[in-house]
Short mmCIF file of C-alpha atoms in Angstrom, two decimals:
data_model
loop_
_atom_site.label_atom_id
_atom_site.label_comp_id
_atom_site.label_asym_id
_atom_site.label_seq_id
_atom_site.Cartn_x
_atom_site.Cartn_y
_atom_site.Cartn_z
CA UNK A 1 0.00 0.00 0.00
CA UNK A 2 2.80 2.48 0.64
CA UNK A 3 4.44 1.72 -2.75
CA UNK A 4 1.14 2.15 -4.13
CA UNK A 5 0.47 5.73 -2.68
CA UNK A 6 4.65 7.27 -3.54
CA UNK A 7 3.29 6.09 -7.05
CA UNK A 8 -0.15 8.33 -7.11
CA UNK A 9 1.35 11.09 -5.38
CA UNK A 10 4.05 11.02 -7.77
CA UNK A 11 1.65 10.59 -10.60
CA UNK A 12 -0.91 13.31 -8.89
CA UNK A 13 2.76 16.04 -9.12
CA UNK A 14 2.71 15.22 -13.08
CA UNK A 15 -0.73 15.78 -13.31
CA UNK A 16 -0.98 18.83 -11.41
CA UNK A 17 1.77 19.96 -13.63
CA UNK A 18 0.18 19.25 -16.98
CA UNK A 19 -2.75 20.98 -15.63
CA UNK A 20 -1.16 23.88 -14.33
CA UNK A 21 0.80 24.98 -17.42
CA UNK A 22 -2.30 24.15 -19.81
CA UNK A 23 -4.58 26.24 -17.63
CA UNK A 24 -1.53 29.10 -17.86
CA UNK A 25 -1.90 28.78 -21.70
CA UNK A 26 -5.87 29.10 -21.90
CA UNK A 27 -5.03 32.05 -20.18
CA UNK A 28 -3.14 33.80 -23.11
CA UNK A 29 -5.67 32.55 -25.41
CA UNK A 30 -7.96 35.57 -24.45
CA UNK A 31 -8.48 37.95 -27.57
CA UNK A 32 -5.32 40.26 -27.33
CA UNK A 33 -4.25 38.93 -24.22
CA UNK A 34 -5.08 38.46 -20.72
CA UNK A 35 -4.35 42.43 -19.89
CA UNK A 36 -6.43 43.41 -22.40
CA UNK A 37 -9.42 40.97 -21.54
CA UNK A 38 -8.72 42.46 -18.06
CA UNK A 39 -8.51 46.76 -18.41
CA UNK A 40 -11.47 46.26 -21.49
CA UNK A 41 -11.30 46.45 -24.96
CA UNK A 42 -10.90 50.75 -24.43
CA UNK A 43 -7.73 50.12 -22.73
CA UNK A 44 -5.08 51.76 -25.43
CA UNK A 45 -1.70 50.06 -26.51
CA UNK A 46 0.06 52.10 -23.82
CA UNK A 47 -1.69 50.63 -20.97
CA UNK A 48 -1.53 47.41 -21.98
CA UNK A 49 1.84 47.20 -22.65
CA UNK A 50 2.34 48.58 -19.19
CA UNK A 51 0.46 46.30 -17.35
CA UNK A 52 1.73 43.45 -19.75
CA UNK A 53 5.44 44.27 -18.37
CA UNK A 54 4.32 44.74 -14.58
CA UNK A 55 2.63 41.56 -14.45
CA UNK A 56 5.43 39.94 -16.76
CA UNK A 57 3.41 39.11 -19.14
CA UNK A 58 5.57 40.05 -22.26
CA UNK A 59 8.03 37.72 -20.83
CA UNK A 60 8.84 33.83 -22.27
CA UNK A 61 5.81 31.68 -21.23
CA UNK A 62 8.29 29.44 -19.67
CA UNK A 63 9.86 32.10 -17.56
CA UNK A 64 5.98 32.77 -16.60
CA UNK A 65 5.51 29.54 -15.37
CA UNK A 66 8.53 29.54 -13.55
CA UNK A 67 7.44 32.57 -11.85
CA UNK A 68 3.98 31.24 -11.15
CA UNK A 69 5.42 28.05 -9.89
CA UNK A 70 7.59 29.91 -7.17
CA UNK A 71 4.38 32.02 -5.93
CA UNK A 72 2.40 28.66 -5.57
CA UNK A 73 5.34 26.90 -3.53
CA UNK A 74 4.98 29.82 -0.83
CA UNK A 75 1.35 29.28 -0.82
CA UNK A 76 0.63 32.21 -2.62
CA UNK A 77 -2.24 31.60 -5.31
CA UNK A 78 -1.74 35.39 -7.01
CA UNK A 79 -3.75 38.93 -6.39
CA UNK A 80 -7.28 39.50 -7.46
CA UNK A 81 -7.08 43.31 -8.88
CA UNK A 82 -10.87 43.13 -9.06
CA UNK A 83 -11.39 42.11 -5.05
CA UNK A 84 -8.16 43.59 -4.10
CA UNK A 85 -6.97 40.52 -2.05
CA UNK A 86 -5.06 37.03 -2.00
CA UNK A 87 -7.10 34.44 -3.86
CA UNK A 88 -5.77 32.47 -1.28
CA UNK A 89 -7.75 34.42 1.60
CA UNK A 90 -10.78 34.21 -0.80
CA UNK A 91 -10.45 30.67 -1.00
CA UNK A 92 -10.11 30.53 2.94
CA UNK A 93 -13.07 32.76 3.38
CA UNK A 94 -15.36 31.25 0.42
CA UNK A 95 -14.50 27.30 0.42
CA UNK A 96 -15.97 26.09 4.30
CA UNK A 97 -19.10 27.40 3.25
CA UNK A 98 -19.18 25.88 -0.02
CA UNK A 99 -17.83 22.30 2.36
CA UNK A 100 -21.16 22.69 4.49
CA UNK A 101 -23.34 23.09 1.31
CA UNK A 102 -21.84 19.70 -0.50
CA UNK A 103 -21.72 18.16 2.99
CA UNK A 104 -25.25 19.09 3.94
CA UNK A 105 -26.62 17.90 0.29
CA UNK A 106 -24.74 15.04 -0.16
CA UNK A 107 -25.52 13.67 3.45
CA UNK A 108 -29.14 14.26 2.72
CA UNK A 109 -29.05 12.61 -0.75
CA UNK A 110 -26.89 9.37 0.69
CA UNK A 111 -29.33 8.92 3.22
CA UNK A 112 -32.11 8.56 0.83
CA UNK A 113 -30.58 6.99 -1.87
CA UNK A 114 -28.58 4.24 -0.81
CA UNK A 115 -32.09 2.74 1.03
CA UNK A 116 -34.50 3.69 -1.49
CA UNK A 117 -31.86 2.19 -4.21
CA UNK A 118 -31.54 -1.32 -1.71
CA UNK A 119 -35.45 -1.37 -1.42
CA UNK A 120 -35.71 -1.32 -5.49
CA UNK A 121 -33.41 -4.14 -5.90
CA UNK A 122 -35.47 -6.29 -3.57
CA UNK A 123 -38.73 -5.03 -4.26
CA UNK A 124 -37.18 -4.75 -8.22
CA UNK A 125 -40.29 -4.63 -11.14
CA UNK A 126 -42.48 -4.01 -8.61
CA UNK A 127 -45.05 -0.64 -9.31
CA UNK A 128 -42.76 1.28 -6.20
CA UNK A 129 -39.46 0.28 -7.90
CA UNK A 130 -41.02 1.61 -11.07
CA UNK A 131 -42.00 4.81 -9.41
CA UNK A 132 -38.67 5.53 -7.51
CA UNK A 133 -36.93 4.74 -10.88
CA UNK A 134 -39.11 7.65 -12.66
CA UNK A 135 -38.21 9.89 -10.19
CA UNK A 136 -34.27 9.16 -10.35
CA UNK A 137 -34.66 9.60 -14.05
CA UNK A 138 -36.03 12.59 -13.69
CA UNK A 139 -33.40 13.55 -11.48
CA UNK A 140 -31.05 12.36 -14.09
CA UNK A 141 -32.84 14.76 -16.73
CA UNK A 142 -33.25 18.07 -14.77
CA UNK A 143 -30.51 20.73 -15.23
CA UNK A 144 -29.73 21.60 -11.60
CA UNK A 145 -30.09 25.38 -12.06
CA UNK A 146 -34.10 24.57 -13.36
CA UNK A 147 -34.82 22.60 -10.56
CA UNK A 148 -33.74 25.53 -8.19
CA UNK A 149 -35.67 27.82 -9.73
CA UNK A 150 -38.51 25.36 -9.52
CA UNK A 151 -38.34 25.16 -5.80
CA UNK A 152 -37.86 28.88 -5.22
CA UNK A 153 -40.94 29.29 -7.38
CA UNK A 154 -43.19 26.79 -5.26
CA UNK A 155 -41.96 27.49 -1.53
CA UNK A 156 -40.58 30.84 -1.92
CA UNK A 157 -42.59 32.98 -4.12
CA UNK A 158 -45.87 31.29 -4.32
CA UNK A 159 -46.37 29.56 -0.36
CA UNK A 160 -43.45 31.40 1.26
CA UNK A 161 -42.70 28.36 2.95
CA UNK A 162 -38.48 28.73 2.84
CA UNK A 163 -36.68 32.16 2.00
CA UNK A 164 -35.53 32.75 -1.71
CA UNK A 165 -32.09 33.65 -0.79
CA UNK A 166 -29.51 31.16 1.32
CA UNK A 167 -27.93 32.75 3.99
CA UNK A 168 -25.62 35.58 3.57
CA UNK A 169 -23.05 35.18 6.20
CA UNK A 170 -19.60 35.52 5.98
CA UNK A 171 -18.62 32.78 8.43
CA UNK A 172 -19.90 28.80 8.66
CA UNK A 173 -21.73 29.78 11.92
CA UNK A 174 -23.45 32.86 10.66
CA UNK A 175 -24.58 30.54 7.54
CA UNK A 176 -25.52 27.63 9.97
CA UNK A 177 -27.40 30.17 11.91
CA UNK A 178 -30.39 30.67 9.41
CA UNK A 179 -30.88 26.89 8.91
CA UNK A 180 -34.57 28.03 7.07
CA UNK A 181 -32.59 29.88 4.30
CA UNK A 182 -30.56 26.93 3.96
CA UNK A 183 -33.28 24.13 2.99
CA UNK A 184 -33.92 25.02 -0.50
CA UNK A 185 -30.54 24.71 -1.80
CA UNK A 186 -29.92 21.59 0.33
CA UNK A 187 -32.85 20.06 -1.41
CA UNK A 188 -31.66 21.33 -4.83
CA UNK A 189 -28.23 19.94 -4.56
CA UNK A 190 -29.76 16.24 -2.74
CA UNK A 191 -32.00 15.81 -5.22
CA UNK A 192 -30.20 15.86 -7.80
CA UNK A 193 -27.46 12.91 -5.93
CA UNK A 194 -30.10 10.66 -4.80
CA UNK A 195 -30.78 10.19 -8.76
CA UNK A 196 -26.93 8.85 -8.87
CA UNK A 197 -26.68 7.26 -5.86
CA UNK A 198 -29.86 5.06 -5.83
CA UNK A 199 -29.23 4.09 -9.64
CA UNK A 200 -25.87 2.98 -8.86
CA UNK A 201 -27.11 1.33 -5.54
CA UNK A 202 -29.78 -0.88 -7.22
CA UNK A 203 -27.69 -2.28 -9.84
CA UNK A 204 -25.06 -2.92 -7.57
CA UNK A 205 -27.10 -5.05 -4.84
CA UNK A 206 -28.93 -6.71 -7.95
CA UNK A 207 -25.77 -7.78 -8.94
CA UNK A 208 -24.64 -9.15 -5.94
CA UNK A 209 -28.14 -11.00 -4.97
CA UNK A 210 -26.92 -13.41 -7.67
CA UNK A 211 -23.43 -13.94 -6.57
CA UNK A 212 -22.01 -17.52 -4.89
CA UNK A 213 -21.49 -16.34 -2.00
CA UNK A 214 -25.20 -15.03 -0.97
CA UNK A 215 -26.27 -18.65 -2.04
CA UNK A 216 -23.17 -20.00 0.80
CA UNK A 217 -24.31 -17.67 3.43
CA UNK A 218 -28.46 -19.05 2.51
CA UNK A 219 -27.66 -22.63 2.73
CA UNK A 220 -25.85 -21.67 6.02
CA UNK A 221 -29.45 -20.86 7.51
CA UNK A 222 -28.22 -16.84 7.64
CA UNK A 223 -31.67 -14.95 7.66
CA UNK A 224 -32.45 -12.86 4.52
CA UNK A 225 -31.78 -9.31 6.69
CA UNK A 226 -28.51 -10.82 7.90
CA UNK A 227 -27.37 -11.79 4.07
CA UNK A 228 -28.56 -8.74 2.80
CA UNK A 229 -27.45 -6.23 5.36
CA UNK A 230 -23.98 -7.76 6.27
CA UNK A 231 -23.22 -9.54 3.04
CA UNK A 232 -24.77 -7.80 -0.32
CA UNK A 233 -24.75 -4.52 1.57
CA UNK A 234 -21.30 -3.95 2.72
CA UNK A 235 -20.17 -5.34 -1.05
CA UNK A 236 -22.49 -2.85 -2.59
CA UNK A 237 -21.16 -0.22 -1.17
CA UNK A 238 -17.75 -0.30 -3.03
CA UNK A 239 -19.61 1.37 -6.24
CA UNK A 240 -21.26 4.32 -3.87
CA UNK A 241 -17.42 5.11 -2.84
CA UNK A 242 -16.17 4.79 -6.16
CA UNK A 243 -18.77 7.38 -7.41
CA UNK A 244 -17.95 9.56 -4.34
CA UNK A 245 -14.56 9.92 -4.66
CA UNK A 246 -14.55 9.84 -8.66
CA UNK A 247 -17.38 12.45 -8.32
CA UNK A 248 -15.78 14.89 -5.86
CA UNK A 249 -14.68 17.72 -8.27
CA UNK A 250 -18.08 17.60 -9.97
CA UNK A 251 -19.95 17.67 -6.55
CA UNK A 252 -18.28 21.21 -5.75
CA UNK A 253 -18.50 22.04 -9.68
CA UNK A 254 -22.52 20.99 -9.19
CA UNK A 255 -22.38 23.52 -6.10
CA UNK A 256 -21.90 26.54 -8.49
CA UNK A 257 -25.32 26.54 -10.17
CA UNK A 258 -26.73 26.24 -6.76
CA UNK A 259 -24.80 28.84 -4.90
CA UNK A 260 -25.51 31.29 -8.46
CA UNK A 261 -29.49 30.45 -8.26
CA UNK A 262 -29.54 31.07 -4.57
CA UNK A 263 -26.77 33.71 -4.03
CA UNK A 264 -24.83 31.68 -1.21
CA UNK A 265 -21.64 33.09 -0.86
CA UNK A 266 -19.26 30.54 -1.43
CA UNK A 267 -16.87 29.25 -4.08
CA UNK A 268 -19.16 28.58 -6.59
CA UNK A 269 -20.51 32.15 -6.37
CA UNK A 270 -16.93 33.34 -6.68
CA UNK A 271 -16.12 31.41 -10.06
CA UNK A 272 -18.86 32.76 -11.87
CA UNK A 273 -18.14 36.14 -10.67
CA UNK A 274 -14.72 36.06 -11.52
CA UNK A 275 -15.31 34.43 -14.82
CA UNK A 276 -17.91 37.33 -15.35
CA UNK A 277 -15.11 40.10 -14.04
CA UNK A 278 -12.52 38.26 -16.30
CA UNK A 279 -10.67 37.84 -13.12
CA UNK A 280 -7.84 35.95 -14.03
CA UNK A 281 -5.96 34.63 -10.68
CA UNK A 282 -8.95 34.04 -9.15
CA UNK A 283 -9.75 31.60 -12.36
CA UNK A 284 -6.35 30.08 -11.68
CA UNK A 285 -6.60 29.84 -8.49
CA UNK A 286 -10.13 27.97 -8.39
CA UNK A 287 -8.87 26.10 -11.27
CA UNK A 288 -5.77 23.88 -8.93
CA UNK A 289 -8.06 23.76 -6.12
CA UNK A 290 -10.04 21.71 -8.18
CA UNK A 291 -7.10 19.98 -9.68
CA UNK A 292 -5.91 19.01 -6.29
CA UNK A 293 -9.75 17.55 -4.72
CA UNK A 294 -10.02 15.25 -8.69
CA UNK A 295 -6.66 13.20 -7.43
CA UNK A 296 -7.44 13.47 -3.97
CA UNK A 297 -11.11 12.05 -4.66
CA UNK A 298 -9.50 9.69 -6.85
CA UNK A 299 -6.71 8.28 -4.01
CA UNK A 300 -9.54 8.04 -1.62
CA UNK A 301 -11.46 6.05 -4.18
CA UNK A 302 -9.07 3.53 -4.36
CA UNK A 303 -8.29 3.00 -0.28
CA UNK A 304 -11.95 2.88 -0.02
CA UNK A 305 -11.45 -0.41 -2.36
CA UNK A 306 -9.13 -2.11 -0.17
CA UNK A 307 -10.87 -0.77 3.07
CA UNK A 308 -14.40 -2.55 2.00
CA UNK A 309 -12.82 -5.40 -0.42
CA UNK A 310 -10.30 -7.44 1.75
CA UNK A 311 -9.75 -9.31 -1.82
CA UNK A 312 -8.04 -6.08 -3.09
CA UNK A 313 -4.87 -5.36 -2.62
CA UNK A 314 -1.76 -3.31 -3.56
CA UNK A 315 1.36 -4.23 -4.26
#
């Protein structure tokens, strides 16, 4: 297992790499530059060519990355001119709120959708699996941004059940405080999991109803809860972590529509506003962050095998 993990974080370094100095080159790929995408296309040739040679961009693209490199080494993730701060103390002031949305919503969805998915595969072609399968196709099929607007339609504007708006603190506790404004973009975001998670779940205990070893543990006398909770369960699983740690980039990337639709102030939020504001380290910035959570959801994917398979190993 440690030979295994010197190998991923060794292959995670080359990826981060490769992703760093590709995402440096989309940069320059902005019409006339990344200056001029950033003063506007009235900026003159003067003032770009200034700001080109303070922020050394007229230099070598290799003596760029070198540069950029160095700043990330000592933790330093660049300067948003538009915010006129770190990105790094935008991350640290934007991401833990964006970690209690994906925490909340994915909780919620996992602790619908891995029963509800078990129930279908025993009750499977039955009128309720049908049903339940319906509605995870449907949560399959609705963009995540129309489904919030849906449920701000129904419980905020027309029954004024839930706020429109998710809560607007600048700290996890202030945003924990107002757990009202919170429930419609916790729904959004679940709803849209327990689609994946029950799918995945169903197939996965159908396909180990059938296996050899649930017919050994039967003729053993083990009672159908006992072979189904201890046995297909625990080997079902396996797929559920797969999809979680495979899926961990997209579950923040998910998180953007939601914060956008709701105005939660977190990461997500952040993106599209510095996409909108052509804000360029922030882009960057955002941009590794997510680099780094695809291999870490990707290493954690793979000890989850060995953790729930004993018959995996590495060598």
């Amino acid at each position: 297992m440690i030979g295994y993990l010197i190998r991923r974080i060794l292959q995670a370094i080359l990826v981060t790499f490769f992703v760093s100095v590709i995402t440096l080159l989309l940069v320059h790929l902005f019409p006339g530059g990344p200056i001029r995408a950033l003063l506007g296309p009235r900026a003159n040739a003067t003032e770009v060519a200034y700001y080109n040679h303070l922020y050394g961009y007229n230099k070598p693209i290799y003596v760029q990355y070198i540069k950029y490199v160095g700043q990330l080494l000592h933790g330093n993730l660049g300067y948003s001119v538009k915010l006129n701060q770190t990105v790094t103390s935008e991350i640290a002031s934007d991401l833990p709120k964006t970690v209690v949305l994906v925490f909340l919503g994915t909780a919620v969805s996992l602790i619908f959708g891995i029963p509800l998915g078990v129930y279908q595969a025993v009750k499977r072609y039955t009128v309720t699996d049908y049903v339940l399968t319906g509605v995870s196709f449907l949560g399959y099929a609705t963009p995540t941004f129309f489904f919030a607007l849906l449920l701000v339609e129904w419980f905020a504007v027309d029954t004024h059940l839930f706020p429109a708006f998710a809560p607007q603190g600048t700290t996890i506790g202030a945003v924990l405080s107002d757990p009202q404004a919170l429930v419609l973009p916790v729904i959004a975001y679940a709803f849209l999991l327990y689609a994946l998670w029950s799918r995945y779940m169903r197939s996965s205990v159908m396909d180990n109803l059938v296996q050899d070893y649930v017919r050994t543990a039967r003729a053993k006398g083990a009672s159908e809860r006992r072979v189904l909770w201890v046995h297909v369960f625990r080997n079902s699983l396996i797929s559920i972590v797969t999809l979680l740690g495979l899926s961990l980039p997209t579950l923040v990337a998910g998180a953007i529509f939601i914060e956008v639709v709701f105005n939660y102030p977190g990461m997500g939020l952040a993106f599209f506003q510095a996409a909108q504001n052509v804000d360029l380290q922030t882009l960057l910035g955002f941009t590794l962050l997510g680099t780094a959570a695809t291999i870490i959801g990707n290493l954690l994917a793979d000890v989850g095998y060995a953790v729930l398979d004993p018959r995996v190993r590495y060598s």
